[in-house]
C-alpha cells in the first residue's frame, strides 16, 4: 500500500469494509456484561449529571459526590448509598423518583433506565470505589490519560477468521465481550461511497462505482485507497477538521469583523497533509516554525496556526488586554489540540478536577507571552483601532509580477516628465513665495481652511529659520498647484493605485520580541492584577522537559510531541477516529481529563498511539 498516511489507510481498510456498532458506556445505555468498573462506567455519569450541585463548588443538602470519603459519608439525609443494597440506597431512590421535585438531577433530563440500572448494579456489587480515583492529589498518577501508552496484548477472539488486521481483533474482542455480533460486510457500492466521502469528501461517479463493483477484490480496494490518498482533494477534505481545531477564520471577529489574510496558512495545511508531513514536524512548524534555524518561508507561514484568535479593534479596546486574551487563547488551544486537556479554568484558579495548578497555567502562558501588540490607535485623536499584527510579505505570483512590470514600464515616462516639469517650475518658486506673502495668491479650493495662513506664517520667517520639513511642505504645495505638473501627477497617481492593487499578498505569522516579557500569575485571571513571577515550564503531572529544552515555543513544541508524552499520540489518533466514525474512541476528544469520557476501547487506543509513533508519526 502507498506509504501515504499508513495509519489512516489502515483505519479505512479495517473500518469501512465492515461497519460495526461501537459498544457503549453507561451514557449509551448499555450495561456491561462483565463487572461494573467505577472509573470507566459510573464516575463519568456522576460527573456529567451530579457534580454541578454536589461537587467542589456546591454541596446541596450537604452532599458531595466527587470524592470517595465524602461520597460514602453522605449529606444531611444520611449516606447516599448502602453498599451491596441498591434497593435501599437513597441515591437510587432519587434517581428513579417519579416526583419531579425529588428526582435527580433537577431541571435536566433524567438518567435513562439503563444508566440507573448500571449505578444500581455497581452498588449491588459492593459500590467499589478504588483508592485514588477522583482524588486530585493522586489523579496525575492514577488517571489513565496521564500514563504512557503500553503495548497491549493481542486479545483472544472466538471468531478467528473474521479479523483482517489488529484493529479488527481489538474491536471483535470487545463485541464478543458484550455479546454482540459484527455487522455484515458492506456492499461494494456502499464501501466505495464511504471510502470517497471519508477520504476526499466527494462521492464517486457512476462509472467509478460500476468499475469497483466489477472488481471488488482486495487489490482493487487497496489501489482505490492509494489513488484517493494521492488526490489533491485528500488534503482539502482532511484540512477542514484540522482548521476547525486551529479556529481558522478569514476575519478578526467581534462587531467590526475586519477581514484578514490567512489563506496562506490554510494552503500550508492542505499541502502538508497531501505531502504526508510527519505529525511531529507538522506540530513543530505550526507552534514554532519561525524559531527553527534558517526558517523557510513555509515554516514561517505555518505559525499562522496561532495567529487565528479573534482580535478586537473596536473603539475603546485596551491593546494589552487584547494581546493577553490572544495569549490565553493560544495556551488553551495548544492544550486542547495536543494534550486533549481543558486548561481554561486554571487561568483563574487551580483546576478543580484535573491535576493542573494556576501557576502551571502561567508557566505555559510564558511560552507565548513574548509577542508584540496587535492593535494600535488609528489616529492620534481617534477612538478607533487598526489591526497591524505581525505580517509577512509573500512572494509575488507570476501573474502579479508580470502586471507590475507592465505598470512600472508605463510609469517610467510620466515620472521622468514630472521630474523635468518640477525642476522648471521650481525656478519660479521665489516669485510665488513673495506673492503669497503679499497676499496676492488666491488659495486653492482644495486647500483646507486656514492652510494658506499656515503657509504665510512659514514664509514670514527668515529663510534660515525655516525647517527642512517646512520647506518641503511649501515646495509640495507649490508643485501641486502648477498646471504643468497637475496632469502628470494625476496620471502617475492612477498608475500607482493600479500598482498597489497588484502588491504582494501578506499573511499573519508569529514573531518573538527582541526582549522577552516578564510573566506573572494573574490574580483571578485579571491581567491588571499581576502576582508572582513565573518562568516557562510544563505541568508536573506530565512528562518532564528535557534538561536542554529551550524556554521558547520551539522547546514547548518539541516537548508536546516527545515520544514520552502520554497524550500527544492518543489525542491525534482519536482525531483520526472521530473524523472517520463521527465519534472518537474517547468521545470527549477535547477533554481526556478526569471529567472526560474514558476510552471505549483503551487497548486499541494505546495500540494506535504506539503504531503512529512507530511509523514515524505518519
Coordinates of C-alpha atoms in Angstrom, one line a residue:
X1 CA 0.0 0.0 0.0
X2 CA 1.1 3.6 -0.6
X3 CA 3.3 4.8 2.2
X4 CA 1.0 7.9 2.4
X5 CA -0.6 8.0 5.9
X6 CA -0.4 4.3 6.7
X7 CA -2.4 4.6 9.9
X8 CA -5.3 6.4 8.2
X9 CA -5.2 3.9 5.3
X10 CA -5.3 1.0 7.9
X11 CA -8.3 2.6 9.6
X12 CA -10.2 2.7 6.3
X13 CA -9.2 -0.9 5.4
X14 CA -10.4 -2.1 8.8
X15 CA -13.3 0.2 9.3
X16 CA -15.1 0.7 6.1
X17 CA -15.4 -2.8 4.8
X18 CA -17.5 -3.8 7.8
X19 CA -19.5 -1.3 9.9
X20 CA -19.7 -2.4 13.5
X21 CA -21.6 -0.7 16.3
X22 CA -19.2 0.7 18.8
X23 CA -20.2 -0.8 22.2
X24 CA -21.3 1.9 24.5
X25 CA -20.7 3.1 28.0
X26 CA -23.2 4.0 30.6
X27 CA -24.2 7.1 28.8
X28 CA -25.2 5.0 25.8
X29 CA -27.5 2.8 27.9
X30 CA -25.5 -0.5 27.7
X31 CA -24.9 -2.4 30.9
X32 CA -21.5 -4.2 30.7
X33 CA -21.7 -8.0 30.9
X34 CA -18.5 -8.0 33.0
X35 CA -18.2 -6.4 36.4
X36 CA -19.1 -2.7 36.6
X37 CA -15.9 -0.5 36.7
X38 CA -16.4 2.6 38.7
X39 CA -13.9 4.8 36.9
X40 CA -15.0 3.6 33.5
X41 CA -18.8 3.3 33.9
X42 CA -20.1 5.1 36.9
X43 CA -17.9 8.1 37.6
X44 CA -18.5 9.7 34.2
X45 CA -22.2 9.5 34.9
X46 CA -21.8 11.3 38.2
X47 CA -19.5 13.9 36.7
X48 CA -21.9 14.7 33.9
X49 CA -25.1 14.8 36.0
X50 CA -24.3 15.3 39.7
X51 CA -21.1 17.3 40.3
X52 CA -22.7 20.6 39.4
X53 CA -24.8 20.6 42.5
X54 CA -22.8 18.0 44.6
X55 CA -19.2 18.8 43.7
X56 CA -16.3 21.1 44.7
X57 CA -18.3 24.3 44.2
X58 CA -21.7 23.4 45.6
X59 CA -22.8 20.7 48.1
X60 CA -26.6 20.9 48.1
X61 CA -28.0 19.1 51.1
X62 CA -24.5 18.7 52.4
X63 CA -23.8 16.0 49.9
X64 CA -20.6 15.9 47.9
X65 CA -20.1 13.1 45.3
X66 CA -16.8 13.9 43.6
X67 CA -14.6 12.3 46.3
X68 CA -14.5 8.9 47.8
X69 CA -14.7 9.8 51.5
X70 CA -17.4 12.4 51.0
X71 CA -19.4 10.1 48.8
X72 CA -19.8 7.4 51.4
X73 CA -20.2 9.9 54.3
X74 CA -23.4 11.3 52.6
X75 CA -25.3 14.5 53.4
X76 CA -28.0 15.7 55.7
X77 CA -30.2 12.8 54.7
X78 CA -27.6 10.3 55.6
X79 CA -25.4 8.1 53.4
X80 CA -26.2 8.2 49.7
X81 CA -25.7 4.5 49.1
X82 CA -25.8 1.3 51.1
X83 CA -23.1 -0.8 49.8
X84 CA -24.4 -4.1 48.4
X85 CA -28.1 -2.9 48.6
X86 CA -29.2 -0.6 45.8
X87 CA -32.9 -1.1 46.7
X88 CA -32.4 0.7 50.0
X89 CA -29.9 3.3 48.7
X90 CA -31.1 6.9 48.8
X91 CA -29.2 7.7 45.6
X92 CA -31.1 5.2 43.6
X93 CA -34.4 6.3 45.1
X94 CA -33.8 9.9 44.0
X95 CA -32.6 8.8 40.5
X96 CA -35.8 6.7 40.0
X97 CA -38.3 9.0 41.6
X98 CA -41.5 9.9 39.7
X99 CA -41.8 13.2 41.6
X100 CA -40.1 15.9 39.6
X101 CA -39.3 17.8 42.9
X102 CA -37.5 14.8 44.2
X103 CA -35.9 13.2 41.1
X104 CA -32.3 13.9 40.4
X105 CA -30.8 15.6 38.6
X106 CA -33.2 18.6 38.8
X107 CA -34.0 20.8 35.9
X108 CA -32.4 18.3 33.5
X109 CA -33.2 15.2 31.6
X110 CA -33.4 12.2 34.0
X111 CA -30.9 9.4 33.6
X112 CA -32.1 6.6 31.4
X113 CA -33.4 3.3 32.9
X114 CA -30.2 1.6 31.7
X115 CA -28.0 4.2 33.3
X116 CA -29.8 4.0 36.6
X117 CA -29.6 0.2 36.4
X118 CA -25.8 0.5 35.9
X119 CA -25.4 2.6 39.0
X120 CA -27.6 0.2 40.9
X121 CA -25.6 -2.8 39.8
X122 CA -22.4 -1.1 40.9
X123 CA -23.9 -0.6 44.3
X124 CA -25.2 -4.2 44.5
X125 CA -21.6 -5.4 43.6
X126 CA -20.4 -3.6 46.7
X127 CA -20.0 0.0 45.4
X128 CA -16.3 -0.5 45.0
X129 CA -14.6 2.9 44.6
X130 CA -10.9 2.3 44.1
X131 CA -8.4 4.3 46.2
X132 CA -7.2 7.4 44.4
X133 CA -10.0 7.6 41.8
X134 CA -11.3 11.2 41.9
X135 CA -8.7 12.2 44.5
X136 CA -7.0 15.3 43.0
X137 CA -3.8 14.7 44.9
X138 CA -3.2 11.4 43.2
X139 CA -5.1 11.9 40.0
X140 CA -2.0 12.5 38.0
X141 CA -0.5 9.2 39.0
X142 CA -3.7 7.2 38.6
X143 CA -5.7 8.7 35.7
X144 CA -5.3 6.6 32.6
X145 CA -4.6 9.5 30.3
X146 CA -1.6 10.7 32.2
X147 CA 0.2 7.4 32.0
X148 CA 2.2 6.5 28.9
X149 CA 0.6 4.0 26.5
X150 CA 1.8 0.5 27.0
X151 CA 1.9 -2.2 24.2
X152 CA -1.3 -4.2 24.8
X153 CA -1.6 -7.9 24.4
X154 CA -3.4 -9.1 21.3
X155 CA -6.8 -10.1 22.6
X156 CA -8.1 -13.6 22.1
X157 CA -11.2 -13.9 20.0
X158 CA -13.5 -16.8 19.1
X159 CA -14.2 -15.9 15.5
X160 CA -10.6 -16.1 14.4
X161 CA -11.4 -15.9 10.7
X162 CA -13.2 -12.6 11.0
X163 CA -10.3 -10.1 11.8
X164 CA -8.4 -8.8 8.8
X165 CA -5.9 -6.9 11.0
X166 CA -5.1 -5.8 14.5
X167 CA -7.8 -3.2 14.6
X168 CA -10.4 -5.8 13.8
X169 CA -9.1 -8.0 16.5
X170 CA -9.5 -5.4 19.2
X171 CA -12.9 -4.4 18.1
X172 CA -14.1 -8.0 17.8
X173 CA -12.8 -8.8 21.3
X174 CA -15.0 -6.0 22.7
X175 CA -18.0 -7.1 20.6
X176 CA -17.7 -10.7 21.9
X177 CA -17.3 -9.5 25.5
X178 CA -20.6 -7.5 25.0
X179 CA -22.3 -10.5 23.4
X180 CA -22.6 -8.7 20.1
X181 CA -22.0 -9.9 16.5
X182 CA -20.2 -7.9 13.8
X183 CA -22.4 -6.3 11.2
X184 CA -22.3 -7.9 7.8
X185 CA -19.8 -6.8 5.2
X186 CA -20.8 -3.7 3.3
X187 CA -21.9 -4.0 -0.3
X188 CA -19.2 -2.8 -2.8
X189 CA -21.1 0.3 -3.8
X190 CA -21.6 1.3 -0.1
X191 CA -18.0 0.6 0.7
X192 CA -16.8 2.7 -2.2
X193 CA -19.1 5.6 -1.3
X194 CA -17.8 5.6 2.3
X195 CA -14.2 5.5 1.0
X196 CA -14.7 8.5 -1.2
X197 CA -16.6 10.6 1.2
X198 CA -14.3 10.0 4.1
X199 CA -11.0 10.3 2.1
X200 CA -11.8 13.2 -0.3
X201 CA -15.2 14.4 0.8
X202 CA -16.7 13.8 -2.7
X203 CA -18.9 10.9 -3.9
X204 CA -17.7 8.5 -6.6
X205 CA -19.0 8.8 -10.1
X206 CA -21.4 6.2 -11.6
X207 CA -18.5 4.9 -13.7
X208 CA -16.2 4.6 -10.7
X209 CA -18.9 2.6 -8.8
X210 CA -19.5 0.3 -11.7
X211 CA -15.8 -0.4 -12.1
X212 CA -15.4 -1.2 -8.4
X213 CA -18.5 -3.5 -8.4
X214 CA -16.9 -5.3 -11.4
X215 CA -13.7 -5.9 -9.4
X216 CA -14.3 -5.8 -5.6
X217 CA -11.1 -7.6 -4.9
X218 CA -8.7 -6.6 -2.0
X219 CA -6.2 -5.5 -4.6
X220 CA -8.7 -3.2 -6.2
X221 CA -9.7 -1.8 -2.8
X222 CA -6.1 -1.1 -2.0
X223 CA -5.5 0.6 -5.3
X224 CA -8.5 2.8 -4.8
X225 CA -7.3 3.8 -1.3
X226 CA -3.9 4.7 -2.7
X227 CA -5.4 6.7 -5.5
X228 CA -7.6 8.7 -3.2
X229 CA -4.8 9.3 -0.7
X230 CA -2.7 10.7 -3.6
X231 CA -5.5 13.0 -4.7
X232 CA -5.2 16.8 -4.0
X233 CA -8.8 16.5 -2.7
X234 CA -7.5 14.4 0.2
X235 CA -5.6 17.3 1.8
X236 CA -8.5 19.7 1.1
X237 CA -11.0 17.4 2.9
X238 CA -8.8 16.5 5.8
X239 CA -7.6 20.0 6.3
X240 CA -11.1 21.0 7.3
X241 CA -11.1 19.1 10.6
X242 CA -7.6 20.5 11.4
X243 CA -8.6 24.0 10.6
X244 CA -11.5 23.6 12.9
X245 CA -9.1 22.7 15.7
X246 CA -7.0 25.7 14.7
X247 CA -10.1 28.0 15.0
X248 CA -9.3 29.2 11.4
X249 CA -11.2 32.2 10.1
X250 CA -10.7 34.9 7.4
X251 CA -11.8 37.7 9.7
X252 CA -10.9 39.0 13.1
X253 CA -14.3 38.5 14.7
X254 CA -16.2 40.9 17.1
X255 CA -18.5 43.5 15.7
X256 CA -16.1 45.0 13.2
X257 CA -15.1 41.6 11.9
X258 CA -12.4 43.0 9.7
X259 CA -11.0 40.7 7.0
X260 CA -7.5 39.4 7.4
X261 CA -5.3 37.4 5.1
X262 CA -4.9 33.9 6.4
X263 CA -5.3 31.8 3.3
X264 CA -1.6 31.1 3.0
X265 CA -1.8 29.1 6.3
X266 CA -4.8 27.3 5.1
X267 CA -3.0 26.3 1.9
X268 CA 0.1 25.2 4.0
X269 CA -2.1 22.8 6.0
X270 CA -3.5 21.3 2.8
X271 CA -0.1 20.9 1.3
X272 CA 1.3 19.4 4.5
X273 CA -1.4 16.7 4.6
X274 CA -1.0 16.0 0.9
X275 CA 2.7 15.6 1.3
X276 CA 2.3 13.3 4.3
X277 CA 4.3 15.6 6.6
X278 CA 5.0 13.6 9.8
X279 CA 2.9 14.8 12.7
X280 CA 5.9 15.7 14.9
X281 CA 7.2 18.1 12.1
X282 CA 3.6 19.3 11.5
X283 CA 3.4 20.2 15.2
X284 CA 6.8 21.9 15.5
X285 CA 6.4 24.1 12.4
X286 CA 3.0 25.3 13.5
X287 CA 4.0 26.1 17.1
X288 CA 7.5 27.5 16.4
X289 CA 8.4 27.3 12.7
X290 CA 9.8 30.9 12.9
X291 CA 12.2 29.8 15.6
X292 CA 13.8 26.9 13.6
X293 CA 17.3 27.6 12.4
X294 CA 17.2 29.3 9.0
X295 CA 13.4 29.1 8.9
X296 CA 12.0 28.8 5.5
X297 CA 9.1 30.8 4.1
X298 CA 6.8 27.8 4.5
X299 CA 7.8 27.2 8.1
X300 CA 7.1 30.8 9.0
X301 CA 3.7 30.6 7.2
X302 CA 2.9 27.5 9.4
X303 CA 2.9 29.7 12.5
X304 CA -0.4 31.1 11.3
X305 CA -1.9 28.4 13.5
X306 CA -1.5 30.7 16.5
X307 CA -2.5 33.9 14.5
X308 CA -6.1 32.8 14.2
X309 CA -7.6 34.0 17.5
X310 CA -10.2 36.7 17.4
X311 CA -8.8 40.3 17.6
X312 CA -10.7 43.2 18.9
X313 CA -10.3 46.5 17.1
X314 CA -13.4 48.2 18.4
X315 CA -13.4 51.6 20.0
X316 CA -12.1 51.7 23.5
X317 CA -10.3 48.4 23.4
X318 CA -7.2 48.1 25.6
X319 CA -4.4 46.8 23.3
X320 CA -2.6 45.0 26.1
X321 CA -5.9 43.3 27.2
X322 CA -6.4 42.2 23.6
X323 CA -2.9 40.8 23.4
X324 CA -3.3 39.0 26.7
X325 CA -6.6 37.4 25.5
X326 CA -4.9 36.2 22.4
X327 CA -2.1 34.6 24.5
X328 CA -4.7 32.9 26.7
X329 CA -6.3 31.6 23.5
X330 CA -3.0 30.1 22.4
X331 CA -2.5 28.4 25.7
X332 CA -6.0 26.9 25.8
X333 CA -5.9 25.8 22.1
X334 CA -2.5 24.2 22.4
X335 CA -3.6 22.2 25.4
X336 CA -6.8 21.1 23.7
X337 CA -5.3 20.2 20.4
X338 CA -2.1 18.4 21.6
X339 CA -2.9 17.4 25.1
X340 CA -6.7 16.8 24.9
X341 CA -6.9 18.9 28.1
X342 CA -9.2 21.7 29.2
X343 CA -7.0 24.3 30.9
X344 CA -9.1 27.4 30.7
X345 CA -10.3 27.4 34.3
X346 CA -6.7 27.2 35.5
X347 CA -6.4 30.8 34.3
X348 CA -8.2 32.0 37.3
X349 CA -7.7 29.2 39.9
X350 CA -6.1 25.8 40.2
X351 CA -8.1 23.2 38.2
X352 CA -10.9 21.7 40.4
X353 CA -10.8 18.2 38.8
X354 CA -7.5 17.7 36.9
X355 CA -4.0 18.0 38.3
X356 CA -3.1 21.4 36.9
X357 CA -2.3 24.4 39.0
X358 CA -2.8 28.0 38.3
X359 CA 0.9 28.5 38.4
X360 CA 1.5 25.8 35.8
X361 CA -1.0 27.6 33.6
X362 CA 1.0 30.7 33.6
X363 CA 4.2 28.7 33.1
X364 CA 2.7 27.6 29.8
X365 CA 1.5 31.2 29.2
X366 CA 5.1 32.3 29.4
X367 CA 6.0 30.4 26.2
X368 CA 3.6 32.6 24.2
X369 CA 4.0 35.9 26.1
X370 CA 6.8 37.4 24.1
X371 CA 4.5 38.7 21.3
X372 CA 4.0 42.3 20.3
X373 CA 0.8 44.3 20.5
X374 CA -1.5 43.6 17.6
X375 CA -3.8 46.7 17.5
X376 CA -2.9 50.3 17.6
X377 CA -4.9 53.6 17.6
X378 CA -5.9 54.5 14.1
X379 CA -5.1 58.2 14.6
X380 CA -3.9 60.4 17.5
X381 CA -7.4 61.7 18.3
X382 CA -9.4 58.7 17.2
X383 CA -11.1 56.1 19.4
X384 CA -10.9 53.5 16.6
X385 CA -8.1 51.0 16.3
X386 CA -6.3 49.3 13.4
X387 CA -5.1 45.7 13.2
X388 CA -1.4 45.6 12.4
X389 CA -0.3 42.3 14.0
X390 CA 2.9 40.8 12.7
X391 CA 2.7 40.1 8.9
X392 CA 5.0 38.5 6.4
X393 CA 5.1 39.5 2.7
X394 CA 4.6 36.6 0.4
X395 CA 6.4 36.2 -2.9
X396 CA 4.7 37.7 -5.9
X397 CA 2.7 35.3 -8.1
X398 CA 3.9 35.1 -11.8
X399 CA 0.7 37.0 -12.9
X400 CA 1.3 39.8 -10.4
X401 CA 4.9 40.0 -11.3
X402 CA 4.0 40.4 -15.0
X403 CA 1.4 43.1 -14.3
X404 CA 3.7 45.0 -12.0
X405 CA 6.4 45.0 -14.6
X406 CA 4.0 46.4 -17.2
X407 CA 2.7 49.1 -14.9
X408 CA 6.3 50.1 -13.9
X409 CA 7.2 50.4 -17.5
X410 CA 4.2 52.7 -18.1
X411 CA 5.2 54.8 -15.1
X412 CA 8.7 55.5 -16.3
X413 CA 7.9 58.2 -18.9
X414 CA 5.4 60.3 -16.8
X415 CA 7.8 60.2 -13.8
X416 CA 10.6 61.5 -15.9
X417 CA 8.4 64.2 -17.4
X418 CA 7.2 65.2 -14.0
X419 CA 10.8 65.5 -12.7
X420 CA 11.7 67.8 -15.6
X421 CA 8.4 69.8 -15.1
X422 CA 9.0 70.3 -11.4
X423 CA 12.6 71.4 -12.0
X424 CA 11.3 74.1 -14.4
X425 CA 8.5 75.1 -12.0
X426 CA 10.8 75.5 -9.0
X427 CA 12.7 78.2 -10.9
X428 CA 9.7 80.5 -10.2
X429 CA 9.2 79.3 -6.5
X430 CA 10.8 82.5 -5.1
X431 CA 8.3 84.7 -7.1
X432 CA 5.4 82.6 -5.8
X433 CA 6.6 82.9 -2.2
X434 CA 6.8 86.6 -2.5
X435 CA 3.3 86.8 -4.0
X436 CA 1.9 84.5 -1.3
X437 CA 3.5 86.6 1.4
X438 CA 1.9 89.7 0.0
X439 CA -1.5 88.1 -0.2
X440 CA -1.6 88.2 -4.0
X441 CA -2.0 84.4 -4.4
X442 CA -5.6 83.1 -4.2
X443 CA -5.8 79.9 -2.1
X444 CA -6.7 76.7 -3.9
X445 CA -10.3 75.5 -3.4
X446 CA -8.8 72.1 -2.4
X447 CA -6.7 73.7 0.4
X448 CA -8.2 73.1 3.9
X449 CA -9.4 76.1 5.7
X450 CA -6.6 78.0 7.4
X451 CA -3.9 76.3 5.3
X452 CA -3.0 79.5 3.4
X453 CA -2.5 81.3 6.7
X454 CA -0.1 78.5 7.9
X455 CA 1.9 78.8 4.7
X456 CA 2.1 82.6 5.1
X457 CA 3.3 82.1 8.7
X458 CA 6.1 79.8 7.5
X459 CA 7.2 82.4 4.8
X460 CA 7.1 85.1 7.5
X461 CA 10.2 83.5 9.0
X462 CA 13.7 84.3 7.6
X463 CA 14.8 81.5 5.2
X464 CA 17.5 80.3 7.6
X465 CA 14.9 79.7 10.4
X466 CA 12.6 77.6 8.2
X467 CA 12.9 73.9 8.9
X468 CA 13.5 71.3 6.2
X469 CA 10.0 70.0 6.8
X470 CA 8.5 73.4 6.4
X471 CA 10.5 74.0 3.2
X472 CA 9.3 70.6 1.9
X473 CA 5.7 71.4 2.6
X474 CA 6.0 74.7 0.7
X475 CA 7.5 73.1 -2.3
X476 CA 5.0 70.2 -2.3
X477 CA 2.0 72.6 -2.2
X478 CA 3.6 74.9 -4.9
X479 CA 4.2 72.0 -7.3
X480 CA 0.8 70.5 -6.7
X481 CA -0.8 73.8 -7.8
X482 CA 1.1 74.1 -11.0
X483 CA -0.9 73.5 -14.1
X484 CA 2.1 72.0 -15.9
X485 CA 2.5 69.2 -13.2
X486 CA -1.1 68.6 -12.2
X487 CA -2.0 66.3 -15.2
X488 CA 1.3 64.3 -14.9
X489 CA 0.6 63.8 -11.1
X490 CA -2.9 62.5 -11.9
X491 CA -1.5 60.1 -14.4
X492 CA 1.1 58.8 -12.0
X493 CA -1.4 58.6 -9.2
X494 CA -3.7 56.4 -11.3
X495 CA -0.9 54.1 -12.3
X496 CA 0.5 53.8 -8.8
X497 CA -3.0 52.9 -7.5
X498 CA -3.1 50.2 -10.1
X499 CA 0.3 49.1 -9.0
X500 CA -0.8 48.9 -5.3
X501 CA -3.7 46.6 -6.4
X502 CA -1.1 44.1 -7.6
X503 CA 1.1 44.3 -4.5
X504 CA 2.4 41.2 -2.8
X505 CA 0.0 39.4 -0.5
X506 CA 0.7 39.1 3.2
X507 CA 0.0 36.6 5.8
X508 CA -0.1 36.7 9.6
X509 CA 2.8 35.0 11.4
X510 CA 4.2 34.6 14.9
X511 CA 7.3 36.6 15.9
X512 CA 9.2 37.0 19.1
X513 CA 10.0 40.4 20.7
X514 CA 13.8 41.2 20.9
X515 CA 13.4 41.5 24.7
X516 CA 11.2 38.9 26.4
X517 CA 8.4 40.0 28.7
X518 CA 8.1 39.0 32.3
X519 CA 5.3 36.7 33.0
X520 CA 3.2 36.8 36.2
X521 CA 0.4 34.7 37.6
X522 CA -2.7 36.9 37.2
X523 CA -4.8 37.0 40.3
X524 CA -8.3 35.6 39.4
X525 CA -7.1 35.7 35.8
X526 CA -7.1 39.5 35.7
X527 CA -4.3 41.0 33.6
X528 CA -4.3 44.2 35.7
X529 CA -3.5 42.2 38.8
X530 CA -0.1 40.5 38.3
X531 CA 1.1 38.3 41.1
X532 CA 4.1 36.0 41.4
X533 CA 6.6 36.0 38.6
X534 CA 7.0 32.7 36.8
X535 CA 9.2 31.3 34.0
X536 CA 8.3 28.9 31.2
X537 CA 7.5 25.4 32.3
X538 CA 5.2 22.4 31.9
X539 CA 2.7 20.6 34.3
X540 CA 4.4 18.3 36.8
X541 CA 1.9 15.5 36.1
X542 CA 3.0 15.1 32.5
X543 CA 6.4 14.0 31.1
X544 CA 9.4 16.1 32.1
X545 CA 11.1 18.7 29.9
X546 CA 14.4 17.6 28.6
X547 CA 17.3 19.2 30.5
X548 CA 18.5 21.1 27.4
X549 CA 15.0 22.3 26.4
X550 CA 14.9 25.9 25.4
X551 CA 12.4 28.2 27.3
X552 CA 10.8 29.1 23.9
X553 CA 7.9 28.0 21.8
X554 CA 10.4 25.7 20.0
X555 CA 11.2 24.0 23.3
X556 CA 7.5 23.6 24.0
X557 CA 6.7 22.2 20.6
X558 CA 9.4 19.5 21.0
X559 CA 8.1 18.7 24.4
X560 CA 4.5 18.4 23.1
X561 CA 5.5 15.8 20.6
X562 CA 8.0 13.9 22.7
X563 CA 7.5 10.1 22.5
X564 CA 7.4 10.2 26.3
X565 CA 4.1 12.2 26.2
X566 CA 1.2 10.2 27.4
X567 CA -1.3 12.3 25.4
X568 CA 0.0 13.6 22.0
X569 CA -0.3 10.3 20.1
X570 CA -3.5 9.2 21.8
X571 CA -5.1 12.6 21.1
X572 CA -4.0 12.5 17.4
X573 CA -5.3 9.0 16.6
X574 CA -8.5 10.0 18.4
X575 CA -8.8 12.9 15.9
X576 CA -8.5 10.4 13.1
X577 CA -11.0 8.0 14.6
X578 CA -13.5 10.8 15.2
X579 CA -13.2 12.1 11.6
X580 CA -13.9 8.6 10.2
X581 CA -16.6 7.4 12.6
X582 CA -18.1 10.6 13.8
X583 CA -17.3 9.7 17.4
X584 CA -13.8 9.1 18.9
X585 CA -12.6 6.2 20.9
X586 CA -12.6 8.9 23.6
X587 CA -16.0 10.6 23.0
X588 CA -14.8 13.9 24.6
X589 CA -12.0 14.5 22.2
X590 CA -11.0 17.8 23.7
X591 CA -11.0 16.5 27.3
X592 CA -9.0 13.4 28.2
X593 CA -9.1 14.5 31.8
X594 CA -11.0 13.1 34.8
X595 CA -14.3 14.6 33.7
X596 CA -14.0 13.4 30.2
X597 CA -15.3 10.1 28.8
X598 CA -13.0 7.1 29.3
X599 CA -12.0 5.3 26.1
X600 CA -14.4 2.8 24.7
X601 CA -11.5 0.6 23.6
X602 CA -8.5 1.5 25.8
X603 CA -6.2 -1.2 24.4
X604 CA -7.0 -0.3 20.8
X605 CA -6.4 3.4 21.6
X606 CA -2.9 2.6 23.0
X607 CA -2.1 0.3 20.1
X608 CA -3.0 3.0 17.6
X609 CA -1.0 5.6 19.6
X610 CA 2.1 3.4 19.7
X611 CA 1.7 2.5 16.0
X612 CA 1.6 6.1 14.8
X613 CA 4.8 6.8 16.7
X614 CA 6.5 3.6 15.4
X615 CA 5.5 4.6 11.9
X616 CA 7.4 7.9 12.2
X617 CA 4.2 9.9 13.1
X618 CA 2.8 9.3 9.7

